[in-house]
Coordinates of C-alpha atoms and ligand atoms in Angstrom, one line a residue:
M1 CA 0.0 0.1 0.1
L2 CA 1.1 3.4 -1.0
K3 CA 2.3 5.4 2.4
A4 CA 2.6 9.0 3.2
R5 CA 5.1 10.0 5.7
I6 CA 3.6 12.6 8.3
A7 CA 4.5 13.8 11.7
L8 CA 3.2 11.9 14.6
H9 CA 2.6 13.9 17.5
T10 CA 3.5 12.1 21.0
K11 CA 3.4 13.0 24.7
K12 CA 7.2 12.8 24.4
G13 CA 7.7 14.8 21.6
L14 CA 7.7 14.8 17.6
T15 CA 8.1 11.1 16.3
M16 CA 8.4 10.5 12.4
Q17 CA 6.2 7.4 11.2
S18 CA 5.1 6.3 8.4
I19 CA 1.5 5.8 8.4
T20 CA -1.0 5.0 5.4
R21 CA -2.7 8.0 3.5
R22 CA -5.9 6.9 5.2
D23 CA -3.8 8.2 8.8
F24 CA -3.6 11.6 10.5
V25 CA -1.7 13.4 12.6
R26 CA -3.7 12.4 16.2
L27 CA -2.9 14.2 19.3
G28 CA -3.5 11.4 21.9
A29 CA -4.5 11.5 25.4
G30 CA -1.1 13.0 26.9
A31 CA -0.8 15.4 24.3
A32 CA -4.1 16.7 24.3
A33 CA -3.0 19.3 27.0
L34 CA -0.4 20.4 24.5
S35 CA -3.2 20.5 21.6
A36 CA -3.9 24.4 22.2
A37 CA 0.0 25.1 21.9
V38 CA 1.4 22.9 19.4
R39 CA -0.4 22.5 16.1
P40 CA 0.4 19.1 13.9
T41 CA 3.0 19.7 11.7
V42 CA 3.9 18.3 8.3
L43 CA 7.2 17.6 7.8
E44 CA 6.9 15.9 4.2
T45 CA 4.1 17.3 1.9
V46 CA 2.6 14.7 -0.4
A47 CA 0.2 15.0 -3.1
F48 CA -2.6 12.7 -1.9
A49 CA -4.4 12.6 -5.0
A50 CA -1.7 11.5 -6.8
Q51 CA -1.0 8.6 -4.3
E52 CA -4.8 7.7 -4.6
A53 CA -4.7 7.5 -8.4
G54 CA -1.5 6.1 -8.5
G55 CA -3.2 2.4 -9.4
A56 CA -5.4 3.7 -12.5
A57 CA -2.2 6.0 -13.3
S58 CA -0.5 2.9 -15.1
G59 CA -3.6 2.1 -17.3
P60 CA -4.7 4.8 -20.0
K61 CA -5.3 8.4 -19.2
V62 CA -8.9 9.4 -18.8
R63 CA -8.9 12.4 -21.7
F64 CA -11.4 15.1 -20.6
V65 CA -12.3 18.8 -21.2
S66 CA -13.8 21.5 -19.0
I67 CA -16.6 23.6 -19.5
G68 CA -16.4 26.9 -17.9
T69 CA -13.1 28.1 -17.1
G70 CA -14.2 31.1 -14.8
I71 CA -13.4 31.0 -11.0
R72 CA -14.2 27.4 -10.1
G73 CA -13.4 26.1 -13.6
C74 CA -9.7 27.3 -13.3
D75 CA -9.4 26.0 -9.7
L76 CA -10.5 22.5 -11.0
L77 CA -7.9 22.7 -13.8
R78 CA -5.0 23.3 -11.2
A79 CA -6.3 20.5 -8.9
A80 CA -6.4 18.4 -12.1
Q81 CA -2.7 19.0 -12.4
L82 CA -2.4 17.0 -9.3
V83 CA -4.0 13.8 -11.0
P84 CA -1.7 11.7 -13.0
N85 CA -4.6 9.7 -15.0
G86 CA -6.1 13.0 -16.6
V87 CA -5.0 14.7 -19.6
L88 CA -7.0 18.0 -20.9
V89 CA -7.7 17.9 -24.1
G90 CA -10.1 21.2 -24.6
T91 CA -11.8 23.8 -22.9
A92 CA -15.2 25.7 -23.6
D93 CA -15.9 29.3 -22.3
L94 CA -17.8 32.4 -23.2
Y95 CA -15.5 35.1 -22.1
D96 CA -12.4 35.2 -24.0
M97 CA -10.3 36.5 -20.7
H98 CA -11.5 32.7 -19.1
Q99 CA -10.8 30.8 -22.0
Q100 CA -7.1 32.3 -21.7
A101 CA -7.2 31.6 -18.1
G102 CA -8.3 28.4 -18.4
K103 CA -5.1 27.7 -20.4
E104 CA -2.8 29.5 -17.9
A105 CA -4.6 27.3 -15.1
W106 CA -3.7 24.4 -16.7
G107 CA -0.2 25.6 -18.1
A108 CA -0.6 24.4 -21.5
D109 CA -2.3 25.2 -25.1
V110 CA -5.2 23.2 -25.5
P111 CA -8.0 23.6 -28.3
T112 CA -10.6 26.2 -26.7
T113 CA -14.2 27.3 -28.3
R114 CA -17.2 29.1 -27.0
D115 CA -19.3 26.5 -28.3
Y116 CA -19.0 23.3 -25.9
H117 CA -21.2 21.3 -28.1
L118 CA -18.0 21.1 -30.4
L119 CA -16.2 19.4 -27.4
L120 CA -18.8 16.9 -27.1
D121 CA -19.1 15.9 -30.5
R122 CA -15.3 14.6 -30.2
K123 CA -14.8 10.8 -30.0
D124 CA -11.5 11.2 -28.3
V125 CA -13.4 12.8 -25.0
D126 CA -14.1 10.5 -22.1
A127 CA -15.5 13.0 -19.7
V128 CA -16.3 16.7 -18.5
L129 CA -15.6 18.9 -16.1
V130 CA -18.3 21.2 -15.6
A131 CA -17.8 24.8 -14.2
V132 CA -20.7 26.9 -15.4
P133 CA -23.1 28.9 -13.2
D134 CA -25.9 26.9 -11.6
H135 CA -28.7 27.7 -14.2
Q136 CA -26.6 26.0 -16.9
H137 CA -25.9 22.8 -14.9
R138 CA -28.9 20.9 -16.4
R139 CA -28.2 21.7 -19.8
V140 CA -24.5 21.0 -20.2
V141 CA -25.0 17.8 -18.4
L142 CA -27.8 16.3 -20.2
D143 CA -25.8 17.3 -23.3
A144 CA -22.6 15.7 -22.0
V145 CA -24.6 12.7 -20.8
A146 CA -26.3 12.6 -24.4
A147 CA -22.9 12.6 -25.9
G148 CA -21.7 9.8 -23.6
K149 CA -19.6 11.3 -21.7
D150 CA -19.0 11.0 -18.0
V151 CA -19.4 14.0 -15.7
Y152 CA -18.0 15.9 -12.7
C153 CA -20.4 18.9 -11.9
E154 CA -19.7 21.7 -9.6
K155 CA -22.1 22.3 -6.7
P156 CA -24.8 22.9 -6.2
M157 CA -26.1 20.2 -8.5
S158 CA -28.8 21.8 -9.5
H159 CA -30.6 25.2 -9.7
N160 CA -34.1 23.9 -9.1
V161 CA -36.1 20.6 -8.1
A162 CA -36.9 19.7 -11.8
D163 CA -33.2 20.5 -13.0
G164 CA -32.0 18.0 -10.7
Q165 CA -34.6 15.5 -11.4
A166 CA -34.2 15.7 -14.9
M167 CA -30.2 15.3 -14.1
V168 CA -30.7 12.2 -12.2
E169 CA -33.0 10.6 -14.8
A170 CA -30.8 11.1 -17.6
V171 CA -27.3 9.9 -15.6
S172 CA -29.1 6.8 -14.8
A173 CA -30.7 6.1 -18.1
G174 CA -27.4 7.1 -19.7
K175 CA -25.4 4.6 -17.3
R176 CA -22.7 7.4 -16.9
I177 CA -20.7 8.0 -14.0
F178 CA -21.5 11.3 -12.1
Q179 CA -19.7 13.2 -9.5
A180 CA -21.2 16.1 -7.8
G181 CA -18.2 19.0 -7.0
S182 CA -18.6 19.0 -3.2
Q183 CA -15.1 18.2 -2.5
R184 CA -15.4 17.8 1.0
V185 CA -17.0 14.6 0.3
S186 CA -13.9 13.5 -0.6
N187 CA -11.5 15.1 2.4
I188 CA -9.7 12.9 4.6
V189 CA -10.9 15.0 7.7
Y190 CA -14.6 14.4 6.5
K191 CA -13.7 10.5 6.0
K192 CA -12.1 10.4 9.5
A193 CA -15.2 12.1 11.0
A194 CA -17.5 9.9 9.1
E195 CA -15.7 7.0 10.6
I196 CA -15.7 8.4 14.4
Y197 CA -19.2 9.0 13.8
A198 CA -20.0 5.4 12.5
S199 CA -18.3 4.1 15.4
G200 CA -20.8 5.6 18.0
R201 CA -18.1 7.1 20.1
L202 CA -20.3 10.7 19.8
G203 CA -23.0 8.4 21.7
E204 CA -26.6 9.6 20.3
V205 CA -26.6 12.5 18.1
H206 CA -29.4 14.5 17.7
L207 CA -28.3 17.9 16.9
V208 CA -25.6 19.2 14.2
E209 CA -24.8 22.8 13.7
G210 CA -22.7 24.5 10.7
H211 CA -22.4 27.8 9.5
S212 CA -20.5 29.4 6.9
D213 CA -19.7 33.3 7.5
R214 CA -17.8 35.5 5.9
N215 CA -17.5 39.5 6.2
S216 CA -16.0 41.1 2.9
P217 CA -17.4 42.4 -0.1
S218 CA -15.7 39.4 -2.1
G219 CA -17.3 37.2 0.7
A220 CA -20.6 38.4 -0.5
W221 CA -20.0 37.7 -4.4
V222 CA -19.5 41.7 -5.1
Y223 CA -16.7 40.6 -7.5
P224 CA -14.7 43.2 -9.8
I225 CA -15.5 43.3 -13.3
P226 CA -13.0 43.2 -15.8
P227 CA -12.6 46.0 -18.1
D228 CA -12.7 44.2 -20.9
A229 CA -15.5 43.0 -20.2
N230 CA -18.3 43.5 -23.1
E231 CA -20.7 42.2 -25.9
Q232 CA -17.7 41.8 -28.2
T233 CA -15.7 39.6 -25.5
I234 CA -18.7 37.8 -23.8
D235 CA -21.5 35.8 -25.0
W236 CA -24.3 36.7 -23.5
N237 CA -27.2 35.3 -25.0
A238 CA -25.3 31.9 -24.6
F239 CA -24.5 32.8 -20.7
L240 CA -28.4 33.5 -20.1
G241 CA -29.3 30.2 -22.1
D242 CA -32.9 29.4 -20.5
A243 CA -32.9 32.2 -18.4
P244 CA -35.2 35.7 -19.4
K245 CA -33.9 37.4 -22.0
R246 CA -32.1 40.6 -21.0
P247 CA -29.7 43.4 -22.0
F248 CA -26.1 42.4 -21.6
D249 CA -25.4 43.3 -17.8
A250 CA -21.8 42.9 -16.6
A251 CA -22.7 42.7 -13.2
R252 CA -25.2 39.5 -13.8
F253 CA -22.6 37.7 -15.6
F254 CA -19.9 38.2 -13.1
R255 CA -21.8 38.2 -10.0
W256 CA -24.6 35.7 -10.7
R257 CA -24.6 34.3 -7.6
C258 CA -26.5 37.3 -6.5
F259 CA -29.8 36.6 -8.9
A260 CA -32.1 33.8 -8.8
D261 CA -32.2 33.5 -12.5
Y262 CA -29.0 31.8 -12.2
G263 CA -28.1 31.0 -8.6
E264 CA -29.5 30.3 -5.3
G265 CA -27.2 32.9 -3.1
V266 CA -25.8 31.5 0.1
A267 CA -27.9 28.3 0.1
G268 CA -26.8 27.1 -3.1
D269 CA -23.4 28.5 -2.7
L270 CA -22.5 27.7 0.9
F271 CA -25.2 25.8 2.5
V272 CA -24.2 23.1 0.0
H273 CA -20.9 22.4 1.4
L274 CA -22.3 22.3 4.9
L275 CA -25.0 19.6 3.6
S276 CA -22.6 17.7 1.9
G277 CA -20.4 17.5 4.4
F278 CA -23.5 16.8 7.0
Q279 CA -24.5 13.9 4.4
C280 CA -20.9 12.5 4.4
I281 CA -20.4 11.9 7.9
S282 CA -23.5 11.1 9.1
A283 CA -24.5 8.6 6.1
I284 CA -27.8 10.1 6.4
N285 CA -28.1 10.6 2.3
T286 CA -31.8 11.9 1.8
V287 CA -33.7 15.1 1.5
P288 CA -34.8 16.7 4.6
T289 CA -38.5 16.1 5.8
R290 CA -38.6 20.1 6.4
A291 CA -36.6 22.9 6.6
Y292 CA -37.3 26.2 8.2
S293 CA -35.6 29.7 7.3
T294 CA -35.3 33.1 8.5
G295 CA -33.0 35.9 8.0
S296 CA -32.2 39.4 6.1
L297 CA -30.9 41.3 3.3
T298 CA -29.2 44.7 5.3
H299 CA -25.3 45.3 4.2
F300 CA -25.2 44.1 0.9
N301 CA -28.5 45.6 -0.2
D302 CA -27.1 46.2 -3.8
G303 CA -30.0 45.1 -5.6
R304 CA -29.6 41.1 -5.1
D305 CA -32.6 38.6 -4.7
F306 CA -31.2 36.9 -1.9
P307 CA -30.4 37.7 1.8
D308 CA -26.8 38.3 3.2
L309 CA -28.1 36.3 6.3
L310 CA -29.9 33.3 6.3
A311 CA -30.5 30.7 8.9
T312 CA -32.3 27.4 8.4
L313 CA -33.3 24.4 10.9
Y314 CA -33.8 21.1 9.1
D315 CA -35.5 17.8 10.1
Y316 CA -33.2 15.0 9.1
P317 CA -34.3 11.5 10.3
G318 CA -33.6 11.4 14.1
V319 CA -31.3 14.8 13.6
T320 CA -31.8 18.3 13.6
L321 CA -29.5 20.0 11.4
S322 CA -29.0 23.8 12.2
L323 CA -27.4 26.1 9.3
H324 CA -26.6 29.7 8.8
C325 CA -24.8 31.6 6.6
N326 CA -23.7 35.4 7.8
Q327 CA -22.2 37.7 5.3
N328 CA -22.0 40.5 8.0
N329 CA -19.2 38.3 10.6
E330 CA -16.5 36.3 9.9
A331 CA -16.6 33.4 12.2
G332 CA -15.6 31.0 9.7
E333 CA -17.1 27.2 8.7
P334 CA -16.8 25.0 11.5
I335 CA -19.5 21.9 11.4
I336 CA -20.4 20.5 14.9
F337 CA -21.9 17.6 16.2
Y338 CA -23.6 17.1 19.3
G339 CA -23.7 13.9 20.8
S340 CA -24.5 12.3 24.0
Q341 CA -20.7 11.2 24.5
A342 CA -18.9 13.6 22.8
T343 CA -18.7 16.9 20.4
M344 CA -17.0 16.7 17.2
V345 CA -16.1 19.8 15.5
I346 CA -14.5 20.3 12.1
N347 CA -13.2 23.6 11.3
G348 CA -11.3 24.0 8.1
N349 CA -9.4 20.9 8.0
T350 CA -8.7 20.2 11.5
L351 CA -11.2 17.8 13.4
T352 CA -11.2 17.8 17.1
V353 CA -13.5 15.1 19.2
T354 CA -13.8 16.4 23.1
P355 CA -15.6 13.5 25.0
Q356 CA -17.6 14.1 28.1
D357 CA -17.9 12.9 31.3
T358 CA -20.9 10.8 31.3
S359 CA -19.6 8.6 34.8
P360 CA -22.7 8.3 37.6
R361 CA -22.5 11.8 39.8
P362 CA -24.9 12.3 42.4
E363 CA -27.5 15.5 41.9
G364 CA -26.1 18.7 43.2
Y365 CA -28.0 21.5 42.2
S366 CA -31.6 21.0 43.3
L367 CA -30.3 19.3 46.9
N368 CA -29.9 23.3 47.5
G369 CA -33.3 23.5 48.4
W370 CA -33.2 20.3 50.8
T371 CA -32.7 20.5 54.7
A372 CA -28.6 19.0 55.3
A373 CA -30.4 16.1 57.3
A374 CA -32.2 15.1 53.8
K375 CA -29.1 15.9 51.4
Q376 CA -27.0 13.7 53.9
R377 CA -29.4 10.8 53.7
Y378 CA -29.5 11.3 50.0
L379 CA -25.8 11.3 49.4
D380 CA -25.3 8.2 51.5
E381 CA -28.1 6.4 50.0
W382 CA -26.4 7.4 46.4
H383 CA -22.8 6.6 47.1
A384 CA -23.7 3.7 48.8
A385 CA -25.6 2.4 45.4
N386 CA -22.4 3.9 43.6
P387 CA -19.4 2.5 44.5
P388 CA -16.2 5.0 43.0
Q389 CA -14.8 4.3 39.9
P390 CA -11.8 4.8 37.8
P391 CA -12.5 8.1 35.5
K392 CA -13.9 6.7 32.0
L393 CA -13.2 10.1 30.4
A394 CA -11.8 9.3 26.8
A395 CA -8.7 11.7 25.7
V396 CA -9.4 14.5 23.5
E397 CA -8.3 13.5 20.0
S398 CA -7.6 15.9 17.2
Y399 CA -6.9 15.1 13.7
T400 CA -5.9 17.3 10.9
A401 CA -5.0 17.1 7.1
P402 CA -1.6 17.7 5.8
Q403 CA -0.8 21.5 5.1
G404 CA -1.5 22.1 1.2
Y405 CA -3.9 19.0 1.2
N406 CA -5.8 19.5 -1.6
D407 CA -9.5 17.8 -1.2
T408 CA -10.7 19.0 -5.0
A409 CA -7.5 17.2 -6.6
E410 CA -9.0 14.0 -4.0
H411 CA -12.2 14.4 -5.3
I412 CA -11.4 14.6 -9.2
A413 CA -8.9 11.6 -8.6
N414 CA -12.2 9.6 -7.4
F415 CA -13.5 10.7 -10.6
F416 CA -10.9 9.8 -12.8
N417 CA -10.5 6.6 -10.9
A418 CA -13.9 5.7 -10.9
I419 CA -14.1 6.3 -15.2
A420 CA -10.8 4.1 -15.4
K421 CA -12.5 1.0 -13.2
R422 CA -16.2 2.1 -14.1
E423 CA -16.5 2.1 -10.4
H424 CA -18.8 4.2 -8.0
V425 CA -18.1 7.7 -7.1
V426 CA -18.1 9.1 -3.7
E427 CA -20.7 11.8 -4.5
D428 CA -23.3 10.3 -7.1
E429 CA -25.9 12.1 -8.7
V430 CA -28.7 11.2 -5.8
F431 CA -26.2 12.1 -3.3
G432 CA -25.5 15.3 -5.0
N433 CA -29.2 15.9 -5.6
N434 CA -30.4 15.4 -1.9
A435 CA -27.8 18.2 -1.0
A436 CA -29.2 20.6 -3.9
I437 CA -32.8 19.8 -2.8
A438 CA -32.4 21.1 0.9
C439 CA -30.6 24.1 -0.7
H440 CA -33.7 25.0 -2.5
M441 CA -36.2 24.3 0.5
A442 CA -34.1 26.8 2.8
N443 CA -35.0 29.3 -0.2
H444 CA -38.5 28.1 -0.3
S445 CA -39.1 28.9 3.3
Y446 CA -37.3 31.9 3.3
F447 CA -39.2 33.3 0.4
H448 CA -42.4 31.9 1.1
R449 CA -42.2 32.4 4.9
S450 CA -43.4 29.1 5.5
V451 CA -41.8 26.0 6.7
A452 CA -40.8 24.1 3.5
Q453 CA -42.1 20.6 3.3
W454 CA -40.5 17.7 1.1
D455 CA -43.1 15.3 -0.8
A456 CA -41.5 12.5 -1.5
A457 CA -44.4 11.3 -3.6
T458 CA -44.5 14.0 -5.9
Q459 CA -40.7 14.9 -5.5
T460 CA -41.9 18.7 -4.7
I461 CA -41.4 21.2 -2.0
N462 CA -44.9 22.3 -0.4
G463 CA -45.8 24.7 2.1
Ligands
NAD501 N1 -16.9 23.2 -5.3 C1 -16.3 24.5 -5.0 O1 -15.8 24.7 -3.7 C2 -16.8 26.0 -5.9 C3 -16.5 27.2 -5.5 C4 -16.5 27.9 -6.5 C5 -17.7 27.7 -7.5 N2 -18.1 26.7 -7.4 C6 -19.5 26.1 -9.0 O2 -18.7 26.5 -9.7 C7 -19.7 26.9 -10.6 C8 -18.9 28.0 -11.6 O3 -18.6 29.0 -10.7 P1 -17.5 30.2 -11.0 O4 -17.4 30.8 -9.8 O5 -16.4 29.5 -11.8 O6 -18.2 31.0 -11.7 P2 -17.7 32.3 -13.1 O7 -18.6 33.3 -13.2 O8 -16.4 32.8 -12.4 O9 -17.2 31.1 -14.1 C9 -18.5 30.5 -14.9 C10 -17.9 30.6 -16.5 O10 -18.9 29.3 -17.0 C11 -18.8 30.3 -18.3 N3 -19.9 29.8 -19.0 C12 -21.2 30.2 -18.4 N4 -22.1 29.4 -19.3 C13 -21.4 28.9 -20.6 C14 -21.5 27.9 -21.3 N5 -22.8 27.4 -22.1 N6 -20.6 27.3 -22.0 C15 -19.2 27.5 -21.8 N7 -19.1 28.4 -20.9 C16 -20.2 28.9 -20.0 C17 -18.7 31.8 -18.2 O11 -18.3 32.3 -19.1 C18 -17.7 31.7 -16.9 O12 -16.6 32.2 -17.5 C19 -21.0 27.3 -10.0 O13 -21.8 26.2 -10.2 C20 -20.6 27.7 -8.6 O14 -21.7 27.0 -7.8 C21 -18.4 25.5 -6.8

């Protein structure tokens, strides 16, 4: 088995150990006290995606094209560079500068076009990375599937419920491999969290909380508009696609997340990461039964269609999920699992499990209203029934991914490996669709001022 060398911190100090790529830097019992002062350090950085792909790398390379080479498309191409068994053979984008940026991101010249159909017509193309705005996902994915290509489609998978259903049906009917692009599902920290959750170490978990907060214009998608953006450099009509026709508007092209014709606001952009992380860790891969949202649009009230604060409570089987996104505060992106035995927190690429002392103890607080004699009698009886036991409190555990760890490369590697071996991916169309529907339910509740309810029989949101 391929191994990664990372640093293992122990009570006695730093020790180099060779461990598998699925393992982590662990701060053990004695080291827990050091955890605040000592952060796990990686002495040797490794490309995990390259290792993962190692088995398939010797076989034929996956020949892929990239449709949409804007912000995310370029990130995907940089990440794909770390994955040895894929080769980019073409790109498509509607904006001249993004076409050029895509080539720079990949680091080599490849054929590029405004018309992605020309790429799909090519027989030498196995797979497609789709990184176009959300309202275009359905059309591009359906065309790619019809052309017999396997598809990696960025999150959120769908722009609305109907789009998601159409994509699920098409992928299934076409027997294609489909990976939804929420890279946390491939993240080794999330996989470790899933392992801990499944082990039962957290006890009963009935509440999970997550948020994705950012406090800057960029965090609220007020992106700069390049000076060369105009109707000559951008194919505006192709961008609109099935959306309502309107005159060229550069703000809508570059800040499409703000507008309901193309995006879903904070739910589709940010909740989806928390939702896919939750689904992956809890193995609850379903649509929530209910969602209730509240929020407001205050600071970034610039003509956008969506709130800059959204808070949603979801009902999942046995678990209440509480999410919020606040674009007026930078409290980070933690997800917290509150168990009866321990609390598990993932913040960035670091996971911490803090056990609770659940050993029996006599009542204290309510005895304040008892007489001294009654109190003494209660305590005598309690201690007689509960002989002293050694403390059972487990140690704090903390895990982190190596510095520079790239979960997007990991996610792409999983996709390419699945294509090479005709295996299942980690985040298929059903998983991606479930997470996307939860985003749509959050918005439905906010805009209808109601509790959104999922009707599984009709596959619709009511309320
Ligand atoms: N997984 C993540 O962490 C992550 C991060 C950012 C964005 N995303 C997702 O990636 C997708 C793209 O987002 P972005 O930030 O890159 O947006 P962007 O506006 O920067 O880029 C989108 C690009 O798609 C191109 N495009 C639009 N329609 C097209 C078409 N029909 N044919 C060819 N090109 C077309 C546009 O010209 C543009 O260059 C969205 O679905 C977004 O939600 C995911």
